[in-house]
Amino acid sequence: MNGLMMDYPLTLSTIFRRAESLFGHREVVWRAADKSIRRYNYAAFAERTRRLARALLDLGIHPSDRVATLGWNHGPHLEAYFGIPLIGAVLHTLNLRLHPEELAYIVNHAEDRAVLVDESLLPLWEQVRPLVSVPTVIVVAASKPVAGGYLEYETLISRAQPARDLPDLDERTAAAMCYTTGTTGNPKGVLYTHRSLVLHTLGLSLDHCMGIRESDGVSPVVPMFHANAWGMPFSAVMVGARLVMPGPHLDPESLVDLFHRERVTLTGGVPTIWMGVLQFLDANPRRYDLSAIRAMYVGGSAVPQALIEAFERRHGLPIIQAWGMTEMAPVGTVAHIPGTMAEATDERKFAYRAKQGRPAPLVEIRARNEDGLVPWDGQTMGELEVRGAWVVSSYYNNADSADRFTADGWFRTGDIATIDADGTIQIQDRSKDLIKSGGEWISSVALECALMGHPAVAEAAVIPVMHPKWSERPLAAVVLKAGASASPADLRAFLAPQFPKFWLPDAFEFIDAIPRTSAGKFKKSELRERFRDYRLAD
Ligand code: AMP
């Protein structure tokens, strides 16, 4: 027997209309390219979004057409987040840190029909342009007249009437897409449905995920082109939180200044961003008042426990770790201290927070190794598999990735994890980064996070190098803090009490900087290449 409730479609339109009718007075704030602070309220955001929707329809954008953005985090990008999907078109955020050829591949693969480009990113777009054919280019935040053949965003939307007749969309309609850029193979497109984004937005807003509330000042430092800024803009709009966006200014001083001025309460970014902020705060104690901040979310790569402790003990700022993937819209797990640990010592709580936490509702996890599904014992490593309401079911137009899905419909994440008895995961590695030494697995992530707890170490990445007997052994590439010194023997002695003896790196190489990916993560493929011929003694 079927139930008798409305089949109410879960679309971004409902989130948009809610903000428009309930939160017209709430503010959207951002730092523009020229460093000035811009602000308007949700009523203006909603009106401009409806104008964008009409302008796109007038330009001949049809349902299912992909409309790309190449931009920083700011008001017009938020308008695109809604204006494009609200007409049934697909918001395609482009990663501005990619190489022009990689961007061209992605634009061509997605067959983008139009692109919104920040004026400050036109030099990048000009390198992509000869390699693609995108009929409509709209320049955002233009400070001067735009070149022939381009449209100017403000003129475009001021001439368009606000679209009042937005379509009722099916909730399975594609709303947005992001490409993942692995270190091997071509980028792969993830195509989010309206339904998945709405459910993710609801999930994210729960207290044991990000718990975004109306009273918050939410600052997504994570770019809007990286996995929907982790869904923070959608969630803020749904609950009517103030949005405070950094624009292109992601240096520690600009961020801290923005948090201070705008009384930010909740923010999110990758570990490298917070490492910079920590150094800045250490060097400038008490100059800024960040006491309004109640949560700093961090994810994208593993978070050293030392970073969490330093923020908490030295600055009273709460770092909370989350794990996710572009393929999961993106939040999978969040490391809020479970109720059962309320009375635990600080030491145990910090150790918990250095793990990746428990799954969000509507996300299920399991892990598998060559013996089958692994027990939830906190010891046995296996590849993490997920399924849920906002997990990819296949990549966009990509026949080669069927092996990323199990026969019973779970997504294989490529991450190696252990799972504790209470469902808390700890990411040990990407499967390709795991070090296989004499048949045993060594977690490069655990070694790096521990090394970054050494007072002389700014950054560390651990990679496998060939070994005649053990096949692979760990090598630690270490960046020392300015003016600090440490020898390989010091670092080995520092790690020794924390790990089994066979985990300790055989070699420590001191380098100037760890190479980064377009998402600000350590680019280990480049390090592996650099140390490819490294020979360890037998
Ligand atoms: P992306 O799709 O670019 O967001 O990358 C997703 C990948 O980042 C995951 O598969 C993990 O390997 C890694 N990742 C994300 N969050 C974390 C975290 N908190 N700890 C360790 N790795 C993470």
Coordinates of C-alpha atoms and ligand atoms in Angstrom, one line a residue:
M1 CA 0.0 0.0 0.0
N2 CA 1.4 3.4 -0.9
G3 CA 1.2 6.2 1.7
L4 CA -0.9 9.2 1.0
M5 CA 1.4 12.2 1.4
M6 CA 2.3 14.8 -1.2
D7 CA 5.1 13.9 -3.6
Y8 CA 6.7 17.3 -2.9
P9 CA 9.8 17.7 -5.2
L10 CA 13.0 18.3 -3.3
T11 CA 14.5 21.1 -5.5
L12 CA 16.7 24.1 -4.9
S13 CA 13.7 26.3 -5.8
T14 CA 12.1 25.5 -2.5
I15 CA 15.2 26.6 -0.6
F16 CA 15.4 29.7 -2.7
R17 CA 11.8 30.7 -2.2
R18 CA 12.1 30.1 1.5
A19 CA 15.0 32.6 1.8
E20 CA 13.2 35.1 -0.4
S21 CA 10.1 35.1 1.6
L22 CA 11.5 34.7 5.1
F23 CA 15.0 36.3 5.2
G24 CA 14.9 39.3 2.9
H25 CA 16.7 41.4 5.6
R26 CA 19.6 39.0 6.1
E27 CA 23.0 40.0 4.6
V28 CA 25.3 38.6 2.0
V29 CA 28.8 40.2 2.4
W30 CA 32.0 39.7 0.4
R31 CA 35.4 41.1 -0.2
A32 CA 35.7 42.2 -3.8
A33 CA 38.8 41.9 -6.0
D34 CA 39.8 45.6 -5.1
K35 CA 39.6 44.5 -1.4
S36 CA 36.5 46.7 -0.7
I37 CA 33.7 45.1 1.3
R38 CA 30.4 44.7 -0.6
R39 CA 27.1 43.8 0.9
Y40 CA 23.4 43.5 0.1
N41 CA 20.5 41.7 1.6
Y42 CA 18.8 38.5 0.7
A43 CA 15.9 40.5 -0.9
A44 CA 18.4 42.0 -3.4
F45 CA 20.1 38.6 -3.8
A46 CA 16.7 37.0 -4.7
E47 CA 15.7 39.8 -7.1
R48 CA 19.1 39.6 -8.9
T49 CA 18.9 35.8 -9.0
R50 CA 15.5 36.0 -10.7
R51 CA 16.9 38.5 -13.2
L52 CA 19.8 36.2 -13.9
A53 CA 17.4 33.4 -14.5
R54 CA 15.4 35.5 -17.0
A55 CA 18.6 36.8 -18.7
L56 CA 19.8 33.2 -19.2
L57 CA 16.4 32.1 -20.7
D58 CA 16.5 35.2 -23.0
L59 CA 20.0 34.1 -24.1
G60 CA 18.6 30.8 -25.2
I61 CA 19.8 28.6 -22.3
H62 CA 17.5 25.6 -22.2
P63 CA 16.8 23.0 -19.5
S64 CA 19.8 20.7 -19.1
D65 CA 22.3 23.1 -20.7
R66 CA 25.5 23.4 -18.7
V67 CA 26.3 27.0 -17.6
A68 CA 29.8 27.3 -16.2
T69 CA 31.3 29.7 -13.6
L70 CA 34.9 30.7 -13.3
G71 CA 34.9 32.8 -10.2
W72 CA 35.8 33.4 -6.5
N73 CA 33.3 33.3 -3.6
H74 CA 31.1 36.3 -3.8
G75 CA 27.5 37.6 -4.3
P76 CA 27.2 37.1 -8.0
H77 CA 28.5 33.5 -7.7
L78 CA 25.8 32.9 -5.1
E79 CA 23.2 34.2 -7.6
A80 CA 24.6 31.7 -10.2
Y81 CA 24.3 28.9 -7.6
F82 CA 20.5 29.4 -7.7
G83 CA 19.8 31.3 -10.9
I84 CA 21.2 28.5 -13.2
P85 CA 19.6 25.5 -11.5
L86 CA 16.3 27.3 -11.0
I87 CA 15.6 27.3 -14.8
G88 CA 16.5 23.6 -15.1
A89 CA 20.0 24.3 -16.4
V90 CA 23.1 22.9 -14.7
L91 CA 25.6 25.0 -12.7
H92 CA 29.1 23.9 -13.7
T93 CA 31.7 25.4 -11.4
L94 CA 35.2 25.5 -12.9
N95 CA 38.3 25.2 -10.8
L96 CA 40.3 28.3 -11.4
R97 CA 43.5 26.7 -10.2
L98 CA 43.6 24.2 -13.0
H99 CA 45.9 24.4 -16.1
P100 CA 44.1 26.0 -19.1
E101 CA 44.4 22.7 -21.0
E102 CA 42.7 20.8 -18.2
L103 CA 40.0 23.4 -18.0
A104 CA 39.5 23.2 -21.7
Y105 CA 39.1 19.4 -21.4
I106 CA 36.5 19.9 -18.7
V107 CA 34.6 22.6 -20.6
N108 CA 34.5 20.5 -23.8
H109 CA 33.5 17.3 -21.9
A110 CA 30.7 19.1 -20.2
E111 CA 29.8 21.0 -23.4
D112 CA 29.2 24.2 -21.5
R113 CA 26.9 26.6 -23.4
A114 CA 27.8 29.7 -21.4
V115 CA 30.3 30.8 -18.9
L116 CA 30.3 33.5 -16.2
V117 CA 33.9 34.7 -15.7
D118 CA 35.2 37.1 -13.0
E119 CA 37.0 40.0 -14.6
S120 CA 40.1 39.2 -12.6
L121 CA 40.2 35.7 -14.2
L122 CA 39.8 36.8 -17.8
P123 CA 43.6 36.3 -18.4
L124 CA 43.0 32.6 -17.5
W125 CA 39.9 32.4 -19.6
E126 CA 41.7 33.9 -22.6
Q127 CA 44.1 30.9 -22.5
V128 CA 41.2 28.4 -22.4
R129 CA 39.1 30.2 -25.0
P130 CA 40.9 29.1 -28.2
L131 CA 40.6 25.5 -27.1
V132 CA 36.8 25.5 -26.5
S133 CA 33.7 26.7 -28.2
V134 CA 31.4 28.4 -25.6
P135 CA 28.9 30.6 -27.3
T136 CA 28.2 33.0 -24.4
V137 CA 30.8 34.6 -22.2
I138 CA 29.5 36.9 -19.4
V139 CA 32.1 39.0 -17.4
V140 CA 31.3 39.4 -13.7
A141 CA 32.5 42.2 -11.5
A142 CA 33.7 44.2 -14.5
S143 CA 35.5 47.5 -13.6
K144 CA 35.8 48.6 -17.2
P145 CA 33.9 48.0 -20.5
V146 CA 34.1 44.4 -21.6
A147 CA 35.8 43.3 -24.9
G148 CA 33.7 42.8 -28.0
G149 CA 31.9 39.5 -28.1
Y150 CA 31.6 39.4 -24.3
L151 CA 28.5 40.3 -22.2
E152 CA 28.7 42.3 -19.0
Y153 CA 26.9 40.8 -16.0
E154 CA 25.5 43.9 -14.4
T155 CA 24.1 45.3 -17.7
L156 CA 22.7 41.9 -18.5
I157 CA 20.8 41.4 -15.3
S158 CA 19.7 45.0 -15.0
R159 CA 18.0 44.8 -18.4
A160 CA 16.3 41.5 -17.7
Q161 CA 12.9 41.4 -15.8
P162 CA 13.0 39.1 -12.8
A163 CA 11.7 35.6 -13.8
R164 CA 8.5 35.0 -11.9
D165 CA 7.5 31.9 -13.8
L166 CA 10.2 29.5 -12.7
P167 CA 9.4 25.9 -13.7
D168 CA 8.4 23.2 -11.3
L169 CA 11.3 20.8 -11.7
D170 CA 11.5 17.1 -11.1
E171 CA 13.7 16.5 -8.1
R172 CA 15.9 14.1 -10.1
T173 CA 16.8 16.9 -12.6
A174 CA 20.5 17.7 -12.7
A175 CA 21.2 20.9 -10.8
A176 CA 25.0 21.2 -10.7
M177 CA 28.2 19.5 -11.7
C178 CA 31.8 19.4 -10.5
Y179 CA 34.8 17.6 -12.0
T180 CA 37.2 15.7 -9.8
T181 CA 40.8 15.9 -10.9
G182 CA 42.6 12.8 -9.8
T183 CA 46.3 12.5 -10.3
T184 CA 45.8 9.9 -13.0
G185 CA 43.5 9.8 -15.9
N186 CA 41.2 12.6 -17.2
P187 CA 38.9 14.6 -14.8
K188 CA 35.6 12.9 -14.1
G189 CA 32.2 14.8 -13.9
V190 CA 29.9 14.4 -10.9
L191 CA 26.3 15.5 -11.7
Y192 CA 24.3 16.4 -8.7
T193 CA 20.5 16.1 -8.7
H194 CA 18.3 18.8 -7.0
R195 CA 17.2 16.1 -4.6
S196 CA 20.7 15.2 -3.6
L197 CA 21.6 18.8 -2.9
V198 CA 18.5 19.5 -0.9
L199 CA 19.0 16.4 1.2
H200 CA 22.7 17.3 1.7
T201 CA 21.6 20.8 2.7
L202 CA 19.2 19.4 5.3
G203 CA 21.9 17.0 6.5
L204 CA 24.6 19.6 6.7
S205 CA 22.3 21.8 8.8
L206 CA 21.9 19.2 11.5
D207 CA 23.9 19.9 14.7
H208 CA 26.1 16.8 14.4
C209 CA 27.1 17.8 10.9
M210 CA 27.8 21.5 10.5
G211 CA 24.7 22.8 12.4
I212 CA 24.4 26.0 10.4
R213 CA 21.7 28.3 12.0
E214 CA 20.0 31.5 11.3
S215 CA 22.1 33.3 13.9
D216 CA 25.3 32.3 12.2
G217 CA 27.7 34.4 10.1
V218 CA 28.9 31.7 7.8
S219 CA 32.2 32.2 5.9
P220 CA 33.0 29.5 3.3
V221 CA 36.7 29.9 2.7
V222 CA 36.6 26.7 0.7
P223 CA 36.1 27.8 -2.9
M224 CA 32.6 27.7 -4.5
F225 CA 34.3 25.7 -7.3
H226 CA 35.4 23.0 -4.9
A227 CA 32.6 20.6 -4.2
N228 CA 29.9 23.4 -3.9
A229 CA 32.0 25.0 -1.1
W230 CA 31.0 21.9 0.9
G231 CA 27.3 22.9 0.6
M232 CA 27.7 25.8 3.0
P233 CA 26.1 28.4 0.7
F234 CA 23.0 26.2 0.2
S235 CA 22.7 25.6 3.9
A236 CA 23.2 29.3 4.8
V237 CA 20.5 30.3 2.3
M238 CA 18.1 27.7 3.6
V239 CA 18.3 28.7 7.2
G240 CA 18.8 32.5 6.6
A241 CA 22.3 32.8 8.0
R242 CA 24.5 35.8 7.1
L243 CA 27.0 34.8 4.4
V244 CA 30.5 36.3 4.5
M245 CA 32.7 35.5 1.6
P246 CA 36.4 36.2 1.1
G247 CA 36.4 36.8 -2.6
P248 CA 39.9 36.2 -4.0
H249 CA 41.7 37.2 -0.8
L250 CA 42.6 34.0 1.0
D251 CA 45.8 35.2 2.7
P252 CA 45.7 34.7 6.5
E253 CA 45.6 38.5 7.3
S254 CA 42.6 39.2 4.9
L255 CA 40.7 36.2 6.3
V256 CA 41.3 37.0 10.0
D257 CA 40.4 40.6 9.3
L258 CA 37.2 39.6 7.6
F259 CA 36.2 37.2 10.5
H260 CA 36.9 39.9 13.0
R261 CA 35.0 42.7 11.2
E262 CA 32.0 40.7 10.2
R263 CA 31.7 38.7 13.4
V264 CA 31.9 35.4 11.6
T265 CA 30.7 32.4 13.7
L266 CA 31.3 29.4 11.4
T267 CA 33.8 28.8 8.7
G268 CA 35.3 26.0 6.6
G269 CA 38.5 25.4 4.7
V270 CA 41.3 23.0 3.9
P271 CA 44.1 22.4 6.4
T272 CA 46.7 24.5 4.5
I273 CA 44.5 27.6 4.9
W274 CA 44.2 27.0 8.7
M275 CA 48.0 26.3 9.0
G276 CA 48.6 29.8 7.5
V277 CA 46.0 31.4 9.8
L278 CA 47.5 29.7 12.9
Q279 CA 51.0 31.1 12.1
F280 CA 49.5 34.5 11.5
L281 CA 47.6 34.4 14.8
D282 CA 50.6 33.2 16.7
A283 CA 52.6 36.2 15.3
N284 CA 49.8 38.7 16.0
P285 CA 48.2 37.7 19.3
R286 CA 45.3 39.7 20.6
R287 CA 45.1 42.0 17.5
Y288 CA 41.9 40.5 16.3
D289 CA 38.7 39.5 18.2
L290 CA 37.6 36.1 16.9
S291 CA 35.6 35.2 19.9
A292 CA 32.4 35.0 17.8
I293 CA 33.7 31.9 16.0
R294 CA 32.0 28.7 17.3
A295 CA 33.2 26.3 14.6
M296 CA 36.0 26.1 12.1
Y297 CA 35.4 23.1 9.8
V298 CA 38.4 21.5 8.1
G299 CA 38.6 18.8 5.5
G300 CA 40.0 17.9 2.1
S301 CA 43.0 16.2 3.7
A302 CA 43.9 14.9 7.1
V303 CA 44.2 17.3 9.9
P304 CA 47.2 16.9 12.3
Q305 CA 46.1 16.7 15.9
A306 CA 48.8 19.3 16.7
L307 CA 46.9 21.8 14.6
I308 CA 43.6 21.2 16.4
E309 CA 45.4 21.5 19.8
A310 CA 47.3 24.6 18.8
F311 CA 44.1 26.4 17.8
E312 CA 42.2 25.4 20.8
R313 CA 44.9 25.9 23.5
R314 CA 46.5 29.0 22.1
H315 CA 43.5 30.8 20.5
G316 CA 40.4 29.2 22.0
L317 CA 39.2 28.3 18.4
P318 CA 37.4 25.0 17.8
I319 CA 38.6 23.1 14.7
I320 CA 36.2 20.3 13.7
Q321 CA 37.3 17.8 11.1
A322 CA 35.0 16.5 8.3
W323 CA 35.7 14.0 5.6
G324 CA 34.0 14.0 2.2
M325 CA 34.5 13.9 -1.6
T326 CA 33.3 15.7 -4.6
E327 CA 31.4 12.4 -5.3
M328 CA 29.4 12.9 -2.1
A329 CA 28.2 16.5 -2.5
P330 CA 30.6 16.4 -0.5
V331 CA 30.2 15.7 3.3
G332 CA 30.4 12.1 4.4
T333 CA 31.5 12.1 8.1
V334 CA 32.1 14.8 10.8
A335 CA 34.2 14.4 13.9
H336 CA 32.0 15.9 16.6
I337 CA 32.8 14.3 20.0
P338 CA 30.2 11.6 20.6
G339 CA 27.9 11.9 23.6
T340 CA 29.6 8.8 25.2
M341 CA 32.8 10.8 25.4
A342 CA 31.4 13.8 27.2
E343 CA 33.4 13.0 30.3
A344 CA 36.6 11.9 28.6
T345 CA 40.0 13.6 29.2
D346 CA 41.1 16.4 26.9
E347 CA 43.8 14.1 25.6
R348 CA 41.2 11.5 24.4
K349 CA 39.0 14.2 23.0
F350 CA 41.8 15.7 20.9
A351 CA 42.7 12.2 19.7
Y352 CA 39.1 11.7 18.6
R353 CA 39.0 15.0 16.8
A354 CA 42.1 14.0 14.7
K355 CA 39.9 11.2 13.3
Q356 CA 37.4 11.9 10.5
G357 CA 34.3 11.1 12.6
R358 CA 30.9 9.4 12.1
P359 CA 28.8 9.3 9.0
A360 CA 26.1 11.9 8.4
P361 CA 22.5 10.6 8.4
L362 CA 21.5 9.1 5.0
V363 CA 25.2 8.1 4.4
E364 CA 26.3 4.5 5.1
I365 CA 29.8 3.3 5.3
R366 CA 31.7 0.0 5.2
A367 CA 35.3 -1.0 4.4
R368 CA 36.7 -3.9 2.5
N369 CA 40.1 -5.6 2.1
E370 CA 41.1 -8.7 0.2
D371 CA 39.5 -10.9 3.0
G372 CA 36.1 -9.2 2.6
L373 CA 34.3 -6.5 4.7
V374 CA 36.6 -5.5 7.6
P375 CA 35.4 -5.6 11.2
W376 CA 34.7 -2.3 13.0
D377 CA 37.7 -2.8 15.3
G378 CA 39.6 0.4 14.8
Q379 CA 42.5 -1.7 13.6
T380 CA 41.8 -3.4 10.3
M381 CA 42.3 -1.3 7.2
G382 CA 40.2 -1.5 4.2
E383 CA 39.0 0.5 1.3
L384 CA 36.0 2.7 2.4
E385 CA 32.8 2.1 0.5
V386 CA 29.8 4.4 0.8
R387 CA 26.2 4.7 -0.3
G388 CA 23.6 7.3 0.5
A389 CA 21.2 10.0 -0.6
W390 CA 24.0 12.3 -1.9
V391 CA 26.5 9.8 -3.3
V392 CA 27.3 9.6 -7.0
S393 CA 25.7 6.7 -8.9
S394 CA 28.0 7.0 -12.0
Y395 CA 30.3 9.6 -13.5
Y396 CA 29.0 11.8 -16.3
N397 CA 29.6 10.3 -19.8
N398 CA 32.4 8.1 -18.5
A399 CA 32.3 4.5 -19.4
D400 CA 35.7 3.6 -17.9
S401 CA 34.8 4.1 -14.2
A402 CA 32.3 1.2 -13.7
D403 CA 35.0 -0.4 -11.4
R404 CA 34.4 2.4 -8.9
F405 CA 31.0 0.8 -8.0
T406 CA 30.5 -2.5 -6.3
A407 CA 28.1 -5.1 -7.7
D408 CA 25.6 -4.3 -4.9
G409 CA 25.7 -0.6 -5.7
W410 CA 28.2 1.0 -3.2
F411 CA 30.7 3.6 -4.3
R412 CA 34.4 2.7 -3.8
T413 CA 36.0 5.8 -2.4
G414 CA 39.7 4.9 -3.0
D415 CA 40.4 5.9 0.6
I416 CA 41.8 3.4 3.0
A417 CA 40.3 3.6 6.5
T418 CA 39.8 1.9 9.8
I419 CA 36.3 2.0 11.4
D420 CA 35.9 2.0 15.2
A421 CA 33.2 0.1 17.0
D422 CA 31.1 3.3 17.2
G423 CA 31.3 3.9 13.5
T424 CA 34.1 6.5 13.6
I425 CA 36.4 6.4 10.6
Q426 CA 40.0 7.2 10.5
I427 CA 41.4 7.8 7.0
Q428 CA 44.8 6.1 6.7
D429 CA 45.5 6.9 3.0
R430 CA 44.4 7.2 -0.5
S431 CA 44.8 3.6 -1.7
K432 CA 47.5 4.6 -4.2
D433 CA 49.5 6.4 -1.4
L434 CA 49.4 3.5 1.1
I435 CA 52.9 2.1 1.7
K436 CA 53.0 -1.6 1.3
S437 CA 56.0 -2.9 3.2
G438 CA 56.7 -6.6 3.3
G439 CA 52.9 -7.4 3.0
E440 CA 52.0 -4.9 5.8
W441 CA 50.3 -1.6 5.3
I442 CA 51.7 1.6 6.6
S443 CA 49.6 4.8 6.7
S444 CA 51.5 7.7 5.2
V445 CA 48.8 10.1 6.6
A446 CA 49.3 9.0 10.2
L447 CA 53.1 9.5 9.8
E448 CA 52.7 13.0 8.3
C449 CA 50.2 14.2 10.8
A450 CA 52.5 13.0 13.6
L451 CA 55.5 14.7 12.0
M452 CA 53.6 18.0 11.7
G453 CA 53.3 17.8 15.5
H454 CA 57.1 18.3 15.8
P455 CA 57.9 21.9 16.8
A456 CA 60.5 22.3 14.1
V457 CA 58.3 20.9 11.3
A458 CA 56.2 23.2 9.1
E459 CA 54.9 20.5 6.7
A460 CA 55.6 16.8 6.0
A461 CA 54.6 14.3 3.3
V462 CA 55.4 10.7 3.4
I463 CA 55.7 8.6 0.2
P464 CA 56.7 5.0 -0.6
V465 CA 60.1 4.4 -2.2
M466 CA 61.4 1.1 -3.6
H467 CA 63.2 -1.3 -1.3
P468 CA 65.0 -4.4 -2.4
K469 CA 63.7 -6.5 0.5
W470 CA 60.5 -5.0 1.7
S471 CA 59.3 -3.8 -1.8
E472 CA 58.3 -0.3 -0.4
R473 CA 59.5 1.7 2.6
P474 CA 58.4 5.2 3.8
L475 CA 60.4 8.3 2.9
A476 CA 59.4 11.5 4.7
A477 CA 59.8 14.8 2.8
V478 CA 60.0 17.5 5.4
V479 CA 59.8 21.3 5.3
L480 CA 61.3 22.9 8.4
K481 CA 59.9 26.1 9.9
A482 CA 62.0 29.2 9.2
G483 CA 65.0 29.3 11.5
A484 CA 64.2 25.8 13.0
S485 CA 66.4 22.7 12.8
A486 CA 65.9 19.0 13.3
S487 CA 68.0 16.0 12.2
P488 CA 66.6 12.7 10.8
A489 CA 67.6 11.1 14.1
D490 CA 65.6 13.7 16.0
L491 CA 62.5 13.1 13.9
R492 CA 62.8 9.4 14.1
A493 CA 63.1 9.6 17.9
F494 CA 60.0 11.8 18.0
L495 CA 58.0 9.3 16.0
A496 CA 59.3 6.2 17.7
P497 CA 56.9 6.1 20.7
Q498 CA 53.9 6.7 18.5
F499 CA 54.2 3.9 15.9
P500 CA 55.3 0.3 15.5
K501 CA 59.0 0.2 14.6
F502 CA 58.5 -1.0 11.1
W503 CA 56.4 2.1 10.3
L504 CA 59.2 4.6 11.0
P505 CA 60.5 6.2 7.8
D506 CA 63.8 4.9 6.5
A507 CA 64.7 8.3 5.1
F508 CA 64.0 11.9 5.8
E509 CA 64.6 14.4 3.0
F510 CA 64.5 18.2 3.8
I511 CA 62.9 20.2 1.0
D512 CA 61.7 23.8 0.5
A513 CA 58.0 23.2 -0.1
I514 CA 55.6 20.4 -0.5
P515 CA 54.0 20.6 -4.0
R516 CA 50.2 21.3 -3.9
T517 CA 47.3 20.2 -6.1
S518 CA 44.6 22.6 -7.4
A519 CA 42.6 22.0 -4.2
G520 CA 45.5 22.9 -1.9
K521 CA 46.3 19.3 -1.0
F522 CA 49.8 17.7 -1.0
K523 CA 50.6 16.6 -4.5
K524 CA 52.3 13.3 -3.7
S525 CA 52.5 12.2 -7.3
E526 CA 55.1 15.0 -7.9
L527 CA 57.1 13.9 -4.8
R528 CA 57.0 10.3 -5.9
E529 CA 58.3 11.4 -9.3
R530 CA 61.0 13.4 -7.7
F531 CA 62.2 10.5 -5.5
R532 CA 61.5 7.8 -8.1
D533 CA 65.1 6.6 -8.3
Y534 CA 65.8 7.0 -4.5
R535 CA 67.7 3.9 -3.4
L536 CA 67.5 2.7 0.2
A537 CA 70.2 0.4 1.5
D538 CA 69.2 -3.3 2.0
Ligands
AMP1 P1 37.8 16.1 -3.2 O1 36.9 15.3 -4.1 O2 38.8 16.9 -4.0 O3 37.1 16.8 -2.1 O4 38.8 15.0 -2.5 C1 38.3 13.9 -1.8 C2 39.4 13.2 -1.1 O5 40.0 14.1 -0.1 C3 38.9 12.1 -0.2 O6 38.7 10.9 -1.0 C4 40.1 11.9 0.7 O7 41.1 11.2 0.2 C5 40.5 13.3 1.0 N1 39.9 13.9 2.2 C6 38.9 14.7 2.3 N2 38.7 15.0 3.6 C7 39.6 14.4 4.3 C8 40.0 14.3 5.7 N3 39.3 14.9 6.7 N4 41.0 13.5 6.1 C9 41.7 12.8 5.1 N5 41.5 12.9 3.8 C10 40.4 13.6 3.4

